[in-house]
């Protein structure tokens, strides 16, 4: 007979389970099992990263997007979305502010905007690296060709985030229009990794039609792909999408998945996402307490923040101000964590 606690321990010692075992965990876990996983996850993170929590300055560079992802508030078909893109100067001034606050990683995230040509993005990356040589640059600009990824890497970008969204191709096609496929997504991820990026995949928890079979596949995918980063946040509906009336993802399940991923991949960079903080007050802190080790405050200009709405009511924390960051530091210090001024690279084990 399988038992959830034994399987979590097996995951801890062997760092691998079968698809059936992942499914069994997801289908049978109790609050007590989640509590067990959480304690183990925190202990493991501590053994690799000590008390350090890494911060990344998120810069939402454009909300133009050529894709029609059914869940996403900035998808091409949303006519009520006011579009914007930042200029090179605006992006650099976000970095400037962030640098003063202690950020040593900048994440340029945006929709798939044709104006963000290789030439433009490479120039921005080179300029950031020239002005802030002790900083890492992460890109999150969607699917691009091998040559494009290679050019961005050669320009100095260190990391790339591209959530796989779901590891089940049928489920993938229920979340995306027919011009997008899981196959292409995975090819992109493989390319990023082979080029040398610290690469991040990830999913939304509780996306429409998601089942525990899908989530088991996601865990198996993460195990095998072995990413350096993984973005896990709850699905939250956006009013102008076809998923406007769909249920939100579960807060508890998101925390449990964070713990399982930490146990499976001790040195993974695991953000506690804005979506988690939006779903529940204090959610981002609870994500850290479940095994996450990264927080990504928003450094975008205020005018951009209102328009980069992937889902409704996106959290505006004020963490990106001096006072906000100070408060956060104190909050974490009181529970034994330290928010560090550091690039916070992946620690190879
Ligand atoms: N709810 C939660 N997350 C979302 N994302 C996009 N739309 C939503 C939504 N409605 C996530 C996707 C994407 C990342 C940038 O944001 O997983 O990869």
mmCIF file of N, CA and C in Angstrom, residues 28-150:
data_model
loop_
_atom_site.group_PDB
_atom_site.id
_atom_site.type_symbol
_atom_site.label_atom_id
_atom_site.label_comp_id
_atom_site.label_asym_id
_atom_site.label_seq_id
_atom_site.Cartn_x
_atom_site.Cartn_y
_atom_site.Cartn_z
ATOM 1 N N UNK A 28 -4.245 12.143 -2.736
ATOM 2 C CA UNK A 28 -4.533 11.623 -1.396
ATOM 3 C C UNK A 28 -3.981 12.436 -0.241
ATOM 4 N N UNK A 29 -3.260 13.518 -0.517
ATOM 5 C CA UNK A 29 -2.586 14.196 0.598
ATOM 6 C C UNK A 29 -3.574 14.885 1.535
ATOM 7 N N UNK A 30 -3.187 14.917 2.796
ATOM 8 C CA UNK A 30 -3.988 15.588 3.811
ATOM 9 C C UNK A 30 -3.245 16.851 4.261
ATOM 10 N N UNK A 31 -3.892 17.622 5.101
ATOM 11 C CA UNK A 31 -3.267 18.820 5.638
ATOM 12 C C UNK A 31 -1.981 18.459 6.384
ATOM 13 N N UNK A 32 -2.049 17.335 7.053
ATOM 14 C CA UNK A 32 -0.887 16.875 7.821
ATOM 15 C C UNK A 32 0.297 16.545 6.893
ATOM 16 N N UNK A 33 -0.008 15.933 5.770
ATOM 17 C CA UNK A 33 1.051 15.633 4.791
ATOM 18 C C UNK A 33 1.661 16.928 4.261
ATOM 19 N N UNK A 34 0.805 17.911 3.997
ATOM 20 C CA UNK A 34 1.286 19.199 3.485
ATOM 21 C C UNK A 34 2.195 19.858 4.520
ATOM 22 N N UNK A 35 1.820 19.731 5.771
ATOM 23 C CA UNK A 35 2.608 20.291 6.874
ATOM 24 C C UNK A 35 3.983 19.599 6.934
ATOM 25 N N UNK A 36 3.964 18.292 6.761
ATOM 26 C CA UNK A 36 5.207 17.506 6.757
ATOM 27 C C UNK A 36 6.115 17.948 5.600
ATOM 28 N N UNK A 37 5.507 18.082 4.417
ATOM 29 C CA UNK A 37 6.273 18.479 3.233
ATOM 30 C C UNK A 37 6.880 19.866 3.429
ATOM 31 N N UNK A 38 6.094 20.749 4.033
ATOM 32 C CA UNK A 38 6.529 22.122 4.244
ATOM 33 C C UNK A 38 7.769 22.162 5.155
ATOM 34 N N UNK A 39 7.716 21.425 6.244
ATOM 35 C CA UNK A 39 8.855 21.412 7.188
ATOM 36 C C UNK A 39 10.109 20.890 6.505
ATOM 37 N N UNK A 40 9.935 19.814 5.753
ATOM 38 C CA UNK A 40 11.057 19.205 5.048
ATOM 39 C C UNK A 40 11.624 20.184 4.014
ATOM 40 N N UNK A 41 10.725 20.837 3.283
ATOM 41 C CA UNK A 41 11.135 21.776 2.234
ATOM 42 C C UNK A 41 11.954 22.927 2.827
ATOM 43 N N UNK A 42 11.497 23.456 3.933
ATOM 44 C CA UNK A 42 12.180 24.589 4.561
ATOM 45 C C UNK A 42 13.566 24.168 5.055
ATOM 46 N N UNK A 43 13.625 22.979 5.604
ATOM 47 C CA UNK A 43 14.899 22.440 6.088
ATOM 48 C C UNK A 43 15.889 22.261 4.926
ATOM 49 N N UNK A 44 15.374 21.772 3.814
ATOM 50 C CA UNK A 44 16.227 21.546 2.641
ATOM 51 C C UNK A 44 16.725 22.869 2.059
ATOM 52 N N UNK A 45 15.794 23.832 1.936
ATOM 53 C CA UNK A 45 16.210 25.127 1.407
ATOM 54 C C UNK A 45 17.287 25.740 2.282
ATOM 55 N N UNK A 46 17.108 25.597 3.590
ATOM 56 C CA UNK A 46 18.079 26.138 4.536
ATOM 57 C C UNK A 46 19.452 25.507 4.332
ATOM 58 N N UNK A 47 19.469 24.213 4.064
ATOM 59 C CA UNK A 47 20.750 23.528 3.901
ATOM 60 C C UNK A 47 21.477 24.001 2.635
ATOM 61 N N UNK A 48 20.755 24.467 1.638
ATOM 62 C CA UNK A 48 21.405 24.943 0.407
ATOM 63 C C UNK A 48 21.636 26.455 0.440
ATOM 64 N N UNK A 49 20.620 27.214 0.819
ATOM 65 C CA UNK A 49 20.678 28.674 0.701
ATOM 66 C C UNK A 49 20.748 29.407 2.050
ATOM 67 N N UNK A 50 20.828 28.655 3.140
ATOM 68 C CA UNK A 50 20.854 29.307 4.451
ATOM 69 C C UNK A 50 19.587 30.103 4.676
ATOM 70 N N UNK A 51 19.760 31.323 5.209
ATOM 71 C CA UNK A 51 18.582 32.158 5.488
ATOM 72 C C UNK A 51 18.285 33.132 4.359
ATOM 73 N N UNK A 52 19.007 33.012 3.243
ATOM 74 C CA UNK A 52 18.903 34.030 2.199
ATOM 75 C C UNK A 52 17.615 33.906 1.395
ATOM 76 N N UNK A 53 16.980 35.064 1.203
ATOM 77 C CA UNK A 53 15.864 35.177 0.258
ATOM 78 C C UNK A 53 16.336 36.147 -0.823
ATOM 79 N N UNK A 54 16.201 35.758 -2.069
ATOM 80 C CA UNK A 54 16.658 36.605 -3.163
ATOM 81 C C UNK A 54 15.526 37.471 -3.694
ATOM 82 N N UNK A 55 15.879 38.697 -4.042
ATOM 83 C CA UNK A 55 14.892 39.574 -4.665
ATOM 84 C C UNK A 55 15.277 39.832 -6.122
ATOM 85 N N UNK A 56 14.276 39.915 -6.965
ATOM 86 C CA UNK A 56 14.477 40.212 -8.392
ATOM 87 C C UNK A 56 13.620 41.419 -8.719
ATOM 88 N N UNK A 57 14.180 42.347 -9.446
ATOM 89 C CA UNK A 57 13.395 43.513 -9.843
ATOM 90 C C UNK A 57 12.695 43.229 -11.162
ATOM 91 N N UNK A 58 11.373 43.160 -11.096
ATOM 92 C CA UNK A 58 10.591 42.840 -12.289
ATOM 93 C C UNK A 58 10.275 44.118 -13.070
ATOM 94 N N UNK A 59 10.594 44.106 -14.350
ATOM 95 C CA UNK A 59 10.274 45.246 -15.210
ATOM 96 C C UNK A 59 9.376 44.750 -16.337
ATOM 97 N N UNK A 60 8.141 45.225 -16.321
ATOM 98 C CA UNK A 60 7.162 44.769 -17.313
ATOM 99 C C UNK A 60 7.308 45.640 -18.553
ATOM 100 N N UNK A 61 8.073 45.128 -19.523
ATOM 101 C CA UNK A 61 8.557 45.983 -20.612
ATOM 102 C C UNK A 61 7.528 46.265 -21.702
ATOM 103 N N UNK A 62 6.555 45.374 -21.854
ATOM 104 C CA UNK A 62 5.538 45.599 -22.891
ATOM 105 C C UNK A 62 4.333 44.721 -22.620
ATOM 106 N N UNK A 63 3.140 45.279 -22.888
ATOM 107 C CA UNK A 63 1.958 44.409 -22.787
ATOM 108 C C UNK A 63 1.331 44.170 -24.161
ATOM 109 N N UNK A 64 2.075 44.527 -25.215
ATOM 110 C CA UNK A 64 1.647 44.085 -26.552
ATOM 111 C C UNK A 64 1.922 42.595 -26.635
ATOM 112 N N UNK A 65 0.998 41.848 -27.230
ATOM 113 C CA UNK A 65 1.247 40.415 -27.371
ATOM 114 C C UNK A 65 0.579 39.882 -28.621
ATOM 115 N N UNK A 66 1.324 39.053 -29.349
ATOM 116 C CA UNK A 66 0.763 38.504 -30.578
ATOM 117 C C UNK A 66 0.009 37.208 -30.327
ATOM 118 N N UNK A 67 0.010 36.747 -29.075
ATOM 119 C CA UNK A 67 -0.638 35.471 -28.755
ATOM 120 C C UNK A 67 -2.026 35.648 -28.154
ATOM 121 N N UNK A 68 -2.801 34.584 -28.271
ATOM 122 C CA UNK A 68 -4.172 34.636 -27.776
ATOM 123 C C UNK A 68 -4.432 33.660 -26.640
ATOM 124 N N UNK A 69 -3.490 33.546 -25.706
ATOM 125 C CA UNK A 69 -3.655 32.608 -24.583
ATOM 126 C C UNK A 69 -4.971 32.912 -23.869
ATOM 127 N N UNK A 70 -5.773 31.878 -23.666
ATOM 128 C CA UNK A 70 -7.142 32.081 -23.209
ATOM 129 C C UNK A 70 -7.238 32.635 -21.791
ATOM 130 N N UNK A 71 -6.206 32.425 -20.990
ATOM 131 C CA UNK A 71 -6.240 32.826 -19.582
ATOM 132 C C UNK A 71 -5.707 34.230 -19.349
ATOM 133 N N UNK A 72 -5.017 34.781 -20.332
ATOM 134 C CA UNK A 72 -4.169 35.940 -20.050
ATOM 135 C C UNK A 72 -4.830 37.267 -20.405
ATOM 136 N N UNK A 73 -4.797 38.197 -19.472
ATOM 137 C CA UNK A 73 -5.436 39.496 -19.630
ATOM 138 C C UNK A 73 -4.820 40.379 -20.688
ATOM 139 N N UNK A 74 -3.583 40.129 -21.085
ATOM 140 C CA UNK A 74 -2.977 40.971 -22.120
ATOM 141 C C UNK A 74 -2.941 40.241 -23.462
ATOM 142 N N UNK A 75 -3.787 39.230 -23.622
ATOM 143 C CA UNK A 75 -3.788 38.499 -24.900
ATOM 144 C C UNK A 75 -4.271 39.421 -26.023
ATOM 145 N N UNK A 76 -3.883 39.089 -27.257
ATOM 146 C CA UNK A 76 -4.089 39.970 -28.430
ATOM 147 C C UNK A 76 -5.549 40.352 -28.649
ATOM 148 N N UNK A 77 -6.475 39.519 -28.191
ATOM 149 C CA UNK A 77 -7.889 39.770 -28.479
ATOM 150 C C UNK A 77 -8.559 40.690 -27.463
ATOM 151 N N UNK A 78 -7.834 41.038 -26.401
ATOM 152 C CA UNK A 78 -8.449 41.917 -25.407
ATOM 153 C C UNK A 78 -8.381 43.369 -25.863
ATOM 154 N N UNK A 79 -9.524 43.838 -26.389
ATOM 155 C CA UNK A 79 -9.557 45.191 -26.937
ATOM 156 C C UNK A 79 -9.625 46.247 -25.835
ATOM 157 N N UNK A 80 -9.957 45.853 -24.603
ATOM 158 C CA UNK A 80 -10.025 46.861 -23.524
ATOM 159 C C UNK A 80 -8.677 47.095 -22.866
ATOM 160 N N UNK A 81 -7.685 46.365 -23.293
ATOM 161 C CA UNK A 81 -6.357 46.522 -22.692
ATOM 162 C C UNK A 81 -5.633 47.681 -23.370
ATOM 163 N N UNK A 82 -5.226 48.673 -22.588
ATOM 164 C CA UNK A 82 -4.454 49.795 -23.137
ATOM 165 C C UNK A 82 -3.003 49.360 -23.259
ATOM 166 N N UNK A 83 -2.506 49.403 -24.467
ATOM 167 C CA UNK A 83 -1.171 48.841 -24.706
ATOM 168 C C UNK A 83 -0.076 49.872 -24.469
ATOM 169 N N UNK A 84 1.087 49.390 -24.051
ATOM 170 C CA UNK A 84 2.253 50.263 -23.869
ATOM 171 C C UNK A 84 3.510 49.426 -24.083
ATOM 172 N N UNK A 85 4.562 50.079 -24.420
ATOM 173 C CA UNK A 85 5.874 49.438 -24.333
ATOM 174 C C UNK A 85 6.872 50.459 -23.810
ATOM 175 N N UNK A 86 7.839 49.983 -23.035
ATOM 176 C CA UNK A 86 8.835 50.891 -22.469
ATOM 177 C C UNK A 86 9.969 51.101 -23.472
ATOM 178 N N UNK A 87 10.560 52.288 -23.410
ATOM 179 C CA UNK A 87 11.728 52.579 -24.245
ATOM 180 C C UNK A 87 12.972 52.087 -23.516
ATOM 181 N N UNK A 88 14.068 52.044 -24.234
ATOM 182 C CA UNK A 88 15.358 51.693 -23.627
ATOM 183 C C UNK A 88 15.643 52.567 -22.403
ATOM 184 N N UNK A 89 15.385 53.881 -22.543
ATOM 185 C CA UNK A 89 15.667 54.804 -21.428
ATOM 186 C C UNK A 89 14.804 54.481 -20.221
ATOM 187 N N UNK A 90 13.527 54.169 -20.483
ATOM 188 C CA UNK A 90 12.634 53.854 -19.367
ATOM 189 C C UNK A 90 13.071 52.572 -18.651
ATOM 190 N N UNK A 91 13.472 51.590 -19.430
ATOM 191 C CA UNK A 91 13.922 50.330 -18.822
ATOM 192 C C UNK A 91 15.166 50.581 -17.969
ATOM 193 N N UNK A 92 16.089 51.361 -18.532
ATOM 194 C CA UNK A 92 17.325 51.636 -17.790
ATOM 195 C C UNK A 92 17.058 52.435 -16.522
ATOM 196 N N UNK A 93 16.067 53.314 -16.588
ATOM 197 C CA UNK A 93 15.795 54.088 -15.376
ATOM 198 C C UNK A 93 15.140 53.210 -14.304
ATOM 199 N N UNK A 94 14.371 52.196 -14.701
ATOM 200 C CA UNK A 94 13.862 51.218 -13.718
ATOM 201 C C UNK A 94 15.034 50.492 -13.042
ATOM 202 N N UNK A 95 16.029 50.127 -13.849
ATOM 203 C CA UNK A 95 17.200 49.418 -13.299
ATOM 204 C C UNK A 95 17.960 50.321 -12.323
ATOM 205 N N UNK A 96 18.104 51.571 -12.732
ATOM 206 C CA UNK A 96 18.798 52.563 -11.901
ATOM 207 C C UNK A 96 18.152 52.648 -10.507
ATOM 208 N N UNK A 97 16.819 52.806 -10.509
ATOM 209 C CA UNK A 97 16.087 52.851 -9.234
ATOM 210 C C UNK A 97 16.288 51.561 -8.457
ATOM 211 N N UNK A 98 16.144 50.455 -9.161
ATOM 212 C CA UNK A 98 16.259 49.149 -8.519
ATOM 213 C C UNK A 98 17.645 48.931 -7.933
ATOM 214 N N UNK A 99 18.653 49.361 -8.670
ATOM 215 C CA UNK A 99 20.026 49.160 -8.191
ATOM 216 C C UNK A 99 20.240 49.857 -6.855
ATOM 217 N N UNK A 100 19.695 51.090 -6.772
ATOM 218 C CA UNK A 100 19.840 51.856 -5.523
ATOM 219 C C UNK A 100 19.162 51.154 -4.358
ATOM 220 N N UNK A 101 18.075 50.440 -4.672
ATOM 221 C CA UNK A 101 17.340 49.743 -3.610
ATOM 222 C C UNK A 101 18.020 48.437 -3.195
ATOM 223 N N UNK A 102 18.978 47.988 -3.988
ATOM 224 C CA UNK A 102 19.690 46.756 -3.629
ATOM 225 C C UNK A 102 19.406 45.577 -4.551
ATOM 226 N N UNK A 103 18.680 45.824 -5.640
ATOM 227 C CA UNK A 103 18.417 44.724 -6.577
ATOM 228 C C UNK A 103 19.677 44.437 -7.399
ATOM 229 N N UNK A 104 19.987 43.139 -7.565
ATOM 230 C CA UNK A 104 21.129 42.759 -8.390
ATOM 231 C C UNK A 104 20.722 41.774 -9.486
ATOM 232 N N UNK A 105 19.410 41.599 -9.642
ATOM 233 C CA UNK A 105 18.869 40.898 -10.804
ATOM 234 C C UNK A 105 17.713 41.716 -11.339
ATOM 235 N N UNK A 106 17.710 41.923 -12.656
ATOM 236 C CA UNK A 106 16.580 42.578 -13.306
ATOM 237 C C UNK A 106 15.916 41.589 -14.242
ATOM 238 N N UNK A 107 14.598 41.517 -14.131
ATOM 239 C CA UNK A 107 13.832 40.606 -14.985
ATOM 240 C C UNK A 107 13.020 41.423 -15.966
ATOM 241 N N UNK A 108 13.347 41.300 -17.250
ATOM 242 C CA UNK A 108 12.559 41.979 -18.279
ATOM 243 C C UNK A 108 11.495 41.020 -18.758
ATOM 244 N N UNK A 109 10.245 41.314 -18.381
ATOM 245 C CA UNK A 109 9.149 40.441 -18.786
ATOM 246 C C UNK A 109 8.173 41.195 -19.675
ATOM 247 N N UNK A 110 7.640 40.509 -20.674
ATOM 248 C CA UNK A 110 6.662 41.167 -21.522
ATOM 249 C C UNK A 110 5.894 40.189 -22.377
ATOM 250 N N UNK A 111 4.859 40.695 -23.015
ATOM 251 C CA UNK A 111 4.143 39.898 -23.996
ATOM 252 C C UNK A 111 5.042 39.643 -25.197
ATOM 253 N N UNK A 112 4.583 38.822 -26.119
ATOM 254 C CA UNK A 112 5.388 38.578 -27.326
ATOM 255 C C UNK A 112 5.133 39.732 -28.295
ATOM 256 N N UNK A 113 5.986 40.731 -28.189
ATOM 257 C CA UNK A 113 5.841 41.996 -28.889
ATOM 258 C C UNK A 113 6.874 42.062 -30.013
ATOM 259 N N UNK A 114 6.384 42.128 -31.259
ATOM 260 C CA UNK A 114 7.299 42.145 -32.410
ATOM 261 C C UNK A 114 8.273 43.316 -32.408
ATOM 262 N N UNK A 115 7.941 44.368 -31.657
ATOM 263 C CA UNK A 115 8.869 45.495 -31.597
ATOM 264 C C UNK A 115 10.123 45.163 -30.789
ATOM 265 N N UNK A 116 10.034 44.101 -29.978
ATOM 266 C CA UNK A 116 11.209 43.698 -29.211
ATOM 267 C C UNK A 116 12.071 42.764 -30.063
ATOM 268 N N UNK A 117 12.692 43.375 -31.064
ATOM 269 C CA UNK A 117 13.546 42.612 -31.977
ATOM 270 C C UNK A 117 14.807 42.176 -31.237
ATOM 271 N N UNK A 118 15.532 41.241 -31.832
ATOM 272 C CA UNK A 118 16.798 40.809 -31.225
ATOM 273 C C UNK A 118 17.717 42.002 -31.030
ATOM 274 N N UNK A 119 17.745 42.853 -32.051
ATOM 275 C CA UNK A 119 18.656 43.993 -31.991
ATOM 276 C C UNK A 119 18.333 44.883 -30.790
ATOM 277 N N UNK A 120 17.035 45.181 -30.629
ATOM 278 C CA UNK A 120 16.632 46.049 -29.521
ATOM 279 C C UNK A 120 16.937 45.403 -28.170
ATOM 280 N N UNK A 121 16.498 44.147 -28.007
ATOM 281 C CA UNK A 121 16.681 43.496 -26.698
ATOM 282 C C UNK A 121 18.169 43.311 -26.392
ATOM 283 N N UNK A 122 18.942 42.939 -27.411
ATOM 284 C CA UNK A 122 20.389 42.774 -27.200
ATOM 285 C C UNK A 122 21.018 44.094 -26.747
ATOM 286 N N UNK A 123 20.594 45.187 -27.380
ATOM 287 C CA UNK A 123 21.135 46.489 -26.983
ATOM 288 C C UNK A 123 20.779 46.834 -25.547
ATOM 289 N N UNK A 124 19.550 46.547 -25.157
ATOM 290 C CA UNK A 124 19.145 46.831 -23.777
ATOM 291 C C UNK A 124 19.970 45.979 -22.805
ATOM 292 N N UNK A 125 20.091 44.698 -23.134
ATOM 293 C CA UNK A 125 20.846 43.801 -22.243
ATOM 294 C C UNK A 125 22.291 44.282 -22.109
ATOM 295 N N UNK A 126 22.904 44.623 -23.233
ATOM 296 C CA UNK A 126 24.307 45.084 -23.203
ATOM 297 C C UNK A 126 24.452 46.347 -22.369
ATOM 298 N N UNK A 127 23.474 47.239 -22.517
ATOM 299 C CA UNK A 127 23.525 48.506 -21.787
ATOM 300 C C UNK A 127 23.356 48.275 -20.278
ATOM 301 N N UNK A 128 22.431 47.378 -19.911
ATOM 302 C CA UNK A 128 22.247 47.069 -18.479
ATOM 303 C C UNK A 128 23.544 46.484 -17.926
ATOM 304 N N UNK A 129 24.121 45.563 -18.695
ATOM 305 C CA UNK A 129 25.347 44.900 -18.231
ATOM 306 C C UNK A 129 26.518 45.878 -18.137
ATOM 307 N N UNK A 130 26.542 46.861 -19.057
ATOM 308 C CA UNK A 130 27.628 47.845 -19.030
ATOM 309 C C UNK A 130 27.486 48.763 -17.821
ATOM 310 N N UNK A 131 26.240 49.156 -17.526
ATOM 311 C CA UNK A 131 26.039 50.098 -16.423
ATOM 312 C C UNK A 131 26.032 49.427 -15.052
ATOM 313 N N UNK A 132 25.596 48.179 -15.032
ATOM 314 C CA UNK A 132 25.476 47.452 -13.751
ATOM 315 C C UNK A 132 26.154 46.085 -13.879
ATOM 316 N N UNK A 133 27.488 46.087 -13.971
ATOM 317 C CA UNK A 133 28.194 44.837 -14.275
ATOM 318 C C UNK A 133 28.028 43.750 -13.217
ATOM 319 N N UNK A 134 27.626 44.148 -12.013
ATOM 320 C CA UNK A 134 27.465 43.124 -10.970
ATOM 321 C C UNK A 134 26.035 42.573 -10.921
ATOM 322 N N UNK A 135 25.250 42.852 -11.944
ATOM 323 C CA UNK A 135 23.858 42.395 -11.948
ATOM 324 C C UNK A 135 23.613 41.280 -12.961
ATOM 325 N N UNK A 136 22.645 40.440 -12.641
ATOM 326 C CA UNK A 136 22.191 39.418 -13.580
ATOM 327 C C UNK A 136 20.969 39.947 -14.327
ATOM 328 N N UNK A 137 20.823 39.511 -15.565
ATOM 329 C CA UNK A 137 19.644 39.875 -16.350
ATOM 330 C C UNK A 137 18.858 38.610 -16.691
ATOM 331 N N UNK A 138 17.591 38.649 -16.335
ATOM 332 C CA UNK A 138 16.682 37.554 -16.676
ATOM 333 C C UNK A 138 15.716 38.065 -17.727
ATOM 334 N N UNK A 139 15.451 37.248 -18.728
ATOM 335 C CA UNK A 139 14.469 37.628 -19.744
ATOM 336 C C UNK A 139 13.262 36.707 -19.650
ATOM 337 N N UNK A 140 12.099 37.272 -19.915
ATOM 338 C CA UNK A 140 10.867 36.491 -19.937
ATOM 339 C C UNK A 140 10.003 37.094 -21.042
ATOM 340 N N UNK A 141 10.360 36.745 -22.266
ATOM 341 C CA UNK A 141 9.769 37.378 -23.446
ATOM 342 C C UNK A 141 9.132 36.364 -24.379
ATOM 343 N N UNK A 142 8.871 35.185 -23.848
ATOM 344 C CA UNK A 142 8.122 34.189 -24.603
ATOM 345 C C UNK A 142 8.946 33.368 -25.565
ATOM 346 N N UNK A 143 8.230 32.823 -26.567
ATOM 347 C CA UNK A 143 8.857 31.900 -27.518
ATOM 348 C C UNK A 143 9.598 32.677 -28.591
ATOM 349 N N UNK A 144 10.839 32.312 -28.811
ATOM 350 C CA UNK A 144 11.651 32.908 -29.874
ATOM 351 C C UNK A 144 12.481 31.790 -30.507
ATOM 352 N N UNK A 145 13.126 32.098 -31.621
ATOM 353 C CA UNK A 145 13.909 31.075 -32.329
ATOM 354 C C UNK A 145 15.198 30.767 -31.563
ATOM 355 N N UNK A 146 15.819 29.649 -31.915
ATOM 356 C CA UNK A 146 17.118 29.301 -31.328
ATOM 357 C C UNK A 146 18.116 30.434 -31.522
ATOM 358 N N UNK A 147 18.170 30.943 -32.742
ATOM 359 C CA UNK A 147 19.148 31.992 -33.046
ATOM 360 C C UNK A 147 18.908 33.252 -32.225
ATOM 361 N N UNK A 148 17.632 33.537 -32.019
ATOM 362 C CA UNK A 148 17.299 34.700 -31.212
ATOM 363 C C UNK A 148 17.758 34.494 -29.764
ATOM 364 N N UNK A 149 17.430 33.342 -29.195
ATOM 365 C CA UNK A 149 17.869 33.049 -27.816
ATOM 366 C C UNK A 149 19.392 33.115 -27.709
ATOM 367 N N UNK A 150 20.044 32.595 -28.726
ATOM 368 C CA UNK A 150 21.517 32.576 -28.712
ATOM 369 C C UNK A 150 22.065 34.000 -28.722
#
